[in-house]
XYZ file of N, CA and C in Angstrom:
480
model
N -71.894 -50.197 -150.710
C -72.024 -51.564 -151.176
C -70.747 -52.371 -150.909
N -69.584 -51.777 -151.173
C -68.324 -52.491 -150.946
C -68.194 -52.886 -149.476
N -68.581 -51.984 -148.597
C -68.517 -52.256 -147.161
C -69.332 -53.500 -146.817
N -70.552 -53.575 -147.319
C -71.416 -54.720 -147.024
C -70.823 -56.023 -147.560
N -70.214 -55.946 -148.726
C -69.607 -57.142 -149.318
C -68.440 -57.621 -148.455
N -67.570 -56.701 -148.048
C -66.434 -57.081 -147.213
C -66.900 -57.673 -145.886
N -67.868 -57.035 -145.268
C -68.375 -57.547 -143.990
C -69.063 -58.901 -144.164
N -69.781 -59.072 -145.261
C -70.446 -60.354 -145.526
C -69.427 -61.467 -145.730
N -68.397 -61.205 -146.513
C -67.371 -62.228 -146.737
C -66.639 -62.555 -145.440
N -66.409 -61.565 -144.597
C -65.725 -61.804 -143.325
C -66.486 -62.823 -142.470
N -67.784 -62.876 -142.619
C -68.598 -63.839 -141.867
C -68.314 -65.282 -142.282
N -67.760 -65.473 -143.469
C -67.502 -66.822 -143.981
C -66.077 -67.303 -143.731
N -65.259 -66.497 -143.068
C -63.898 -66.927 -142.765
C -63.974 -68.153 -141.866
N -63.230 -69.182 -142.246
C -63.208 -70.427 -141.483
C -61.793 -70.996 -141.555
N -61.171 -71.166 -140.423
C -59.807 -71.677 -140.421
C -58.853 -70.752 -141.152
N -59.145 -69.454 -141.127
C -58.293 -68.480 -141.797
C -58.515 -68.369 -143.286
N -59.456 -69.131 -143.802
C -59.682 -69.164 -145.249
C -61.050 -68.595 -145.602
N -61.143 -68.118 -146.830
C -62.418 -67.703 -147.410
C -62.803 -68.737 -148.459
N -64.085 -68.973 -148.612
C -64.494 -69.917 -149.654
C -64.241 -69.333 -151.037
N -63.957 -70.202 -151.965
C -63.824 -69.751 -153.349
C -65.015 -70.204 -154.179
N -65.969 -70.857 -153.502
C -67.148 -71.318 -154.214
C -68.325 -71.384 -153.249
N -69.415 -70.754 -153.677
C -70.666 -70.839 -152.939
C -71.657 -71.594 -153.819
N -72.044 -72.794 -153.431
C -72.980 -73.562 -154.258
C -74.297 -72.804 -154.473
N -74.848 -72.940 -155.668
C -76.083 -72.255 -156.024
C -77.264 -72.653 -155.142
N -77.323 -73.893 -154.724
C -78.478 -74.386 -153.976
C -78.366 -74.146 -152.473
N -77.416 -73.293 -152.059
C -77.295 -72.993 -150.641
C -76.557 -74.035 -149.848
N -75.781 -74.870 -150.511
C -75.001 -75.886 -149.811
C -73.821 -75.269 -149.079
N -72.961 -76.112 -148.612
C -71.784 -75.681 -147.867
C -70.748 -75.064 -148.807
N -70.248 -73.885 -148.466
C -69.190 -73.276 -149.289
C -67.945 -74.168 -149.296
N -67.171 -74.061 -150.378
C -65.943 -74.854 -150.502
C -64.733 -73.971 -150.246
N -63.885 -74.448 -149.370
C -62.682 -73.724 -148.975
C -61.463 -74.423 -149.570
N -61.235 -74.233 -150.840
C -60.076 -74.878 -151.461
C -59.300 -73.902 -152.347
N -58.971 -72.762 -151.747
C -58.182 -71.766 -152.457
C -57.178 -71.150 -151.496
N -55.915 -71.203 -151.846
C -54.899 -70.582 -151.015
C -54.917 -69.065 -151.169
N -55.378 -68.563 -152.296
C -55.265 -67.120 -152.531
C -56.526 -66.303 -152.250
N -57.673 -66.926 -152.086
C -58.905 -66.160 -151.838
C -58.767 -65.295 -150.589
N -58.261 -65.852 -149.512
C -58.085 -65.083 -148.275
C -57.082 -63.957 -148.476
N -56.043 -64.220 -149.231
C -55.006 -63.206 -149.442
C -55.512 -62.055 -150.305
N -56.366 -62.366 -151.260
C -56.985 -61.302 -152.062
C -57.930 -60.461 -151.213
N -58.492 -61.047 -150.169
C -59.377 -60.305 -149.276
C -58.623 -59.146 -148.606
N -57.377 -59.400 -148.215
C -56.566 -58.333 -147.624
C -56.405 -57.175 -148.608
N -56.179 -57.500 -149.852
C -56.027 -56.452 -150.868
C -57.334 -55.699 -151.076
N -58.448 -56.401 -151.032
C -59.748 -55.736 -151.178
C -59.984 -54.763 -150.018
N -59.669 -55.191 -148.804
C -59.842 -54.317 -147.638
C -58.880 -53.134 -147.735
N -57.657 -53.388 -148.162
C -56.675 -52.308 -148.300
C -57.163 -51.256 -149.290
N -57.654 -51.709 -150.435
C -58.135 -50.771 -151.450
C -59.395 -50.044 -150.970
N -60.260 -50.751 -150.278
C -61.465 -50.115 -149.735
C -61.077 -48.991 -148.777
N -60.162 -49.283 -147.870
C -59.768 -48.265 -146.906
C -59.057 -47.098 -147.596
N -58.212 -47.376 -148.578
C -57.521 -46.307 -149.300
C -58.523 -45.365 -149.969
N -59.616 -45.916 -150.457
C -60.621 -45.108 -151.161
C -61.567 -44.385 -150.216
N -61.852 -44.981 -149.053
C -62.906 -44.428 -148.183
C -62.410 -43.831 -146.876
N -61.258 -44.282 -146.413
C -60.746 -43.912 -145.076
C -61.754 -44.268 -143.980
N -62.508 -45.335 -144.203
C -63.538 -45.797 -143.277
C -62.898 -46.586 -142.134
N -62.470 -45.851 -141.116
C -61.814 -46.465 -139.975
C -62.720 -47.367 -139.158
N -63.990 -47.069 -139.133
C -64.941 -47.896 -138.376
C -64.991 -49.316 -138.942
N -65.070 -49.421 -140.266
C -65.104 -50.749 -140.887
C -63.758 -51.443 -140.730
N -62.677 -50.699 -140.867
C -61.352 -51.283 -140.680
C -61.217 -51.841 -139.267
N -61.668 -51.095 -138.291
C -61.625 -51.553 -136.909
C -62.470 -52.816 -136.728
N -63.581 -52.891 -137.418
C -64.471 -54.053 -137.342
C -63.823 -55.287 -137.991
N -63.107 -55.091 -139.093
C -62.508 -56.210 -139.815
C -61.152 -56.640 -139.257
N -60.474 -55.751 -138.557
C -59.112 -56.015 -138.106
C -58.963 -57.325 -137.326
N -59.835 -57.635 -136.358
C -59.668 -58.908 -135.642
C -59.777 -60.132 -136.561
N -60.690 -60.086 -137.502
C -60.843 -61.207 -138.449
C -59.596 -61.338 -139.312
N -59.083 -60.216 -139.778
C -57.862 -60.245 -140.592
C -56.699 -60.824 -139.783
N -56.607 -60.435 -138.519
C -55.559 -60.979 -137.657
C -55.694 -62.479 -137.464
N -56.924 -62.938 -137.291
C -57.164 -64.378 -137.164
C -56.774 -65.124 -138.434
N -56.989 -64.488 -139.574
C -56.625 -65.117 -140.847
C -55.103 -65.294 -140.941
N -54.359 -64.259 -140.557
C -52.893 -64.369 -140.563
C -52.463 -65.461 -139.590
N -53.003 -65.429 -138.380
C -52.635 -66.430 -137.370
C -52.895 -67.849 -137.864
N -54.017 -68.060 -138.523
C -54.357 -69.400 -139.023
C -53.356 -69.857 -140.081
N -52.910 -68.941 -140.914
C -51.919 -69.301 -141.929
C -50.563 -69.610 -141.295
N -50.223 -68.878 -140.251
C -48.960 -69.141 -139.557
C -49.011 -70.511 -138.880
N -50.118 -70.812 -138.207
C -50.264 -72.092 -137.501
C -50.481 -73.257 -138.465
N -51.145 -72.972 -139.577
C -51.467 -74.001 -140.557
C -52.960 -74.215 -140.635
N -53.446 -74.372 -141.847
C -54.865 -74.574 -142.073
C -55.045 -75.720 -143.074
N -56.156 -75.749 -143.734
C -56.456 -76.843 -144.662
C -55.373 -77.007 -145.731
N -55.299 -78.220 -146.261
C -54.477 -78.545 -147.427
C -53.010 -78.190 -147.253
N -52.531 -78.322 -146.035
C -51.127 -78.086 -145.730
C -50.698 -76.644 -146.025
N -51.630 -75.710 -145.936
C -51.304 -74.297 -146.096
C -50.734 -73.833 -144.762
N -49.477 -73.379 -144.800
C -48.809 -72.951 -143.575
C -47.596 -72.094 -143.912
N -47.161 -71.342 -142.923
C -45.946 -70.556 -143.070
C -44.765 -71.438 -142.701
N -43.756 -71.419 -143.565
C -42.511 -72.120 -143.278
C -41.736 -71.251 -142.284
N -41.530 -71.724 -141.050
C -40.851 -70.889 -140.057
C -39.413 -70.549 -140.443
N -38.822 -71.327 -141.325
C -37.436 -71.075 -141.724
C -37.289 -69.814 -142.570
N -38.320 -69.508 -143.381
C -38.162 -68.361 -144.284
C -39.356 -67.405 -144.310
N -40.423 -67.728 -143.596
C -41.587 -66.851 -143.544
C -42.491 -66.923 -144.750
N -42.173 -67.787 -145.709
C -42.997 -67.899 -146.909
C -44.145 -68.879 -146.683
N -45.172 -68.708 -147.491
C -46.367 -69.536 -147.385
C -46.228 -70.752 -148.299
N -46.422 -71.903 -147.718
C -46.403 -73.175 -148.431
C -47.842 -73.645 -148.538
N -48.182 -74.235 -149.663
C -49.542 -74.765 -149.827
C -49.503 -75.996 -150.706
N -50.410 -76.893 -150.420
C -50.583 -78.006 -151.325
C -50.809 -79.335 -150.656
N -51.610 -80.106 -151.332
C -51.892 -81.468 -150.935
C -52.178 -82.238 -152.221
N -51.775 -83.476 -152.285
C -52.016 -84.256 -153.500
C -53.497 -84.288 -153.883
N -53.762 -84.091 -155.157
C -55.117 -84.176 -155.685
C -55.977 -82.945 -155.472
N -55.409 -81.884 -154.885
C -56.171 -80.665 -154.606
C -55.552 -79.507 -155.392
N -56.390 -78.797 -156.122
C -55.932 -77.592 -156.819
C -56.258 -76.398 -155.939
N -55.270 -75.559 -155.668
C -55.477 -74.472 -154.718
C -55.232 -73.088 -155.293
N -54.620 -72.999 -156.442
C -54.316 -71.679 -156.998
C -55.262 -71.384 -158.146
N -55.050 -70.250 -158.770
C -55.881 -69.842 -159.901
C -55.778 -70.845 -161.048
N -54.725 -71.640 -161.079
C -54.597 -72.676 -162.113
C -55.240 -73.946 -161.576
N -56.571 -73.929 -161.482
C -57.258 -75.001 -160.775
C -57.909 -76.042 -161.676
N -57.325 -76.246 -162.826
C -57.884 -77.238 -163.737
C -57.705 -78.648 -163.168
N -58.776 -79.422 -163.268
C -58.762 -80.784 -162.773
C -59.570 -81.642 -163.732
N -59.043 -82.803 -164.094
C -59.740 -83.756 -164.941
C -59.930 -85.020 -164.114
N -61.170 -85.282 -163.767
C -61.443 -86.406 -162.865
C -60.794 -86.129 -161.529
N -59.936 -87.037 -161.087
C -59.209 -86.850 -159.833
C -57.801 -86.319 -160.039
N -57.456 -86.019 -161.284
C -56.097 -85.587 -161.602
C -56.005 -84.066 -161.758
N -55.107 -83.454 -160.975
C -54.861 -82.021 -161.071
C -53.967 -81.792 -162.280
N -54.428 -80.969 -163.215
C -53.692 -80.730 -164.465
C -52.416 -79.931 -164.210
N -52.493 -78.937 -163.359
C -51.329 -78.089 -163.074
C -51.060 -78.077 -161.569
N -50.458 -79.147 -161.033
C -50.214 -79.176 -159.590
C -49.312 -78.011 -159.177
N -49.635 -77.384 -158.058
C -48.889 -76.210 -157.596
C -48.508 -76.380 -156.128
N -48.057 -77.544 -155.760
C -47.654 -77.787 -154.382
C -46.315 -77.093 -154.129
N -46.262 -76.333 -153.052
C -45.019 -75.648 -152.699
C -45.262 -74.191 -152.391
N -44.279 -73.373 -152.703
C -44.303 -71.945 -152.398
C -44.455 -71.148 -153.689
N -45.664 -71.122 -154.199
C -45.942 -70.438 -155.467
C -45.606 -68.952 -155.338
N -44.932 -68.427 -156.332
C -44.447 -67.044 -156.300
C -45.577 -66.033 -156.177
N -46.664 -66.223 -156.928
C -47.757 -65.250 -156.867
C -48.494 -65.324 -155.539
N -48.558 -66.497 -154.953
C -49.185 -66.654 -153.643
C -48.352 -65.935 -152.582
N -47.039 -66.059 -152.670
C -46.189 -65.397 -151.691
C -46.131 -63.893 -151.877
N -46.308 -63.419 -153.084
C -46.440 -61.968 -153.280
C -47.693 -61.477 -152.557
N -48.785 -62.219 -152.672
C -50.016 -61.870 -151.955
C -49.848 -62.005 -150.444
N -49.114 -63.005 -150.015
C -48.858 -63.222 -148.592
C -48.100 -62.024 -147.999
N -47.049 -61.606 -148.666
C -46.273 -60.454 -148.193
C -47.139 -59.199 -148.194
N -47.958 -59.039 -149.214
C -48.883 -57.909 -149.259
C -49.833 -57.942 -148.056
N -50.333 -59.121 -147.709
C -51.240 -59.248 -146.561
C -50.523 -58.849 -145.270
N -49.287 -59.288 -145.110
C -48.513 -58.936 -143.916
C -48.241 -57.442 -143.845
N -47.864 -56.851 -144.962
C -47.605 -55.408 -145.012
C -48.892 -54.623 -144.744
N -49.981 -55.109 -145.295
C -51.278 -54.470 -145.084
C -51.647 -54.500 -143.606
N -51.460 -55.641 -142.965
C -51.781 -55.751 -141.540
C -50.878 -54.874 -140.690
N -49.609 -54.783 -141.044
C -48.695 -53.914 -140.302
C -49.167 -52.463 -140.399
N -49.577 -52.051 -141.585
C -50.068 -50.686 -141.785
C -51.383 -50.456 -141.039
N -52.292 -51.412 -141.120
C -53.557 -51.286 -140.391
C -53.303 -51.189 -138.877
N -52.375 -51.991 -138.380
C -52.061 -51.960 -136.949
C -51.549 -50.575 -136.551
N -50.697 -49.986 -137.379
C -50.205 -48.630 -137.089
C -51.367 -47.633 -137.081
N -52.222 -47.719 -138.080
C -53.350 -46.789 -138.182
C -54.314 -46.902 -137.004
N -54.506 -48.128 -136.522
C -55.462 -48.378 -135.446
C -54.804 -48.402 -134.063
N -53.502 -48.128 -134.030
C -52.745 -48.164 -132.772
C -52.890 -49.527 -132.088
N -52.729 -50.590 -132.863
C -52.793 -51.964 -132.373
C -51.398 -52.591 -132.513
N -51.116 -53.626 -131.753
C -49.820 -54.300 -131.919
C -49.684 -54.868 -133.337
N -48.560 -54.603 -133.968
C -48.355 -55.090 -135.329
C -46.936 -55.509 -135.613
N -46.108 -55.552 -134.573
C -44.706 -55.917 -134.769
C -44.521 -57.309 -135.340
N -45.395 -58.214 -134.978
C -45.296 -59.581 -135.503
C -45.505 -59.625 -137.008
N -46.423 -58.802 -137.505
C -46.666 -58.755 -138.945
C -45.444 -58.190 -139.659
N -44.881 -57.136 -139.092
C -43.698 -56.509 -139.691
C -42.522 -57.475 -139.699
N -42.294 -58.142 -138.577
C -41.172 -59.081 -138.462
C -41.306 -60.222 -139.477
N -42.492 -60.789 -139.567
C -42.713 -61.881 -140.508
C -42.603 -61.392 -141.949
N -43.075 -60.192 -142.213
C -42.978 -59.625 -143.550
C -41.520 -59.437 -143.970
N -40.711 -58.906 -143.076
C -39.283 -58.703 -143.382
C -38.624 -60.041 -143.707
N -38.922 -61.053 -142.910
C -38.350 -62.389 -143.124
C -38.783 -62.959 -144.474
N -40.074 -62.869 -144.762
C -40.593 -63.397 -146.031
C -40.043 -62.609 -147.219
N -39.970 -61.286 -147.088
C -39.450 -60.464 -148.178
C -37.991 -60.782 -148.479
N -37.219 -61.050 -147.447
C -35.802 -61.384 -147.645
C -35.672 -62.639 -148.504
N -36.402 -63.675 -148.136
C -36.333 -64.941 -148.895
C -36.924 -64.756 -150.295
N -38.003 -64.014 -150.386
C -38.651 -63.747 -151.670
C -37.663 -63.061 -152.618
N -36.933 -62.083 -152.105
C -35.938 -61.366 -152.919
C -34.835 -62.294 -153.373
N -34.402 -63.197 -152.491
C -33.369 -64.160 -152.857
C -33.833 -65.063 -153.986
N -35.070 -65.461 -153.939
C -35.632 -66.327 -154.972
C -35.648 -65.607 -156.318
N -35.954 -64.317 -156.290
C -36.061 -63.544 -157.521
C -34.710 -63.212 -158.141
N -33.643 -63.304 -157.364
C -32.305 -62.960 -157.892
C -31.790 -63.980 -158.856
């Protein structure tokens, strides 16, 4: 069942993002979450750790790579990697993108524009996960490792 869920969600990747809302009436999914895609990496990582299902990992790997690439290049709502430090920046006025997505009318109650710490922890996890998957699948993964090292360095500085 987990395999089918992961493969089904992979079909909805758009611009490197996963929807965080599927309308009940079959309308267009909404892509307004910076962390939904990043949690997907963790779900795939945990699935593989539990099953060692290399076939599914091989099937998902290109999509996961496209998701990282889209975040590096930039996607919706100004979600992009800051080339100076490797951290993920997200945010646009009037849009709630993190788990603190409370909105009253057009006003975001808890604006989170910038480099949210929990989002960057997930970002680094996604990069580390991809580096490990690349090693397991004998695919190029040096870019993931390099970006992860850069992001981890800045992340550690922030935490000090």
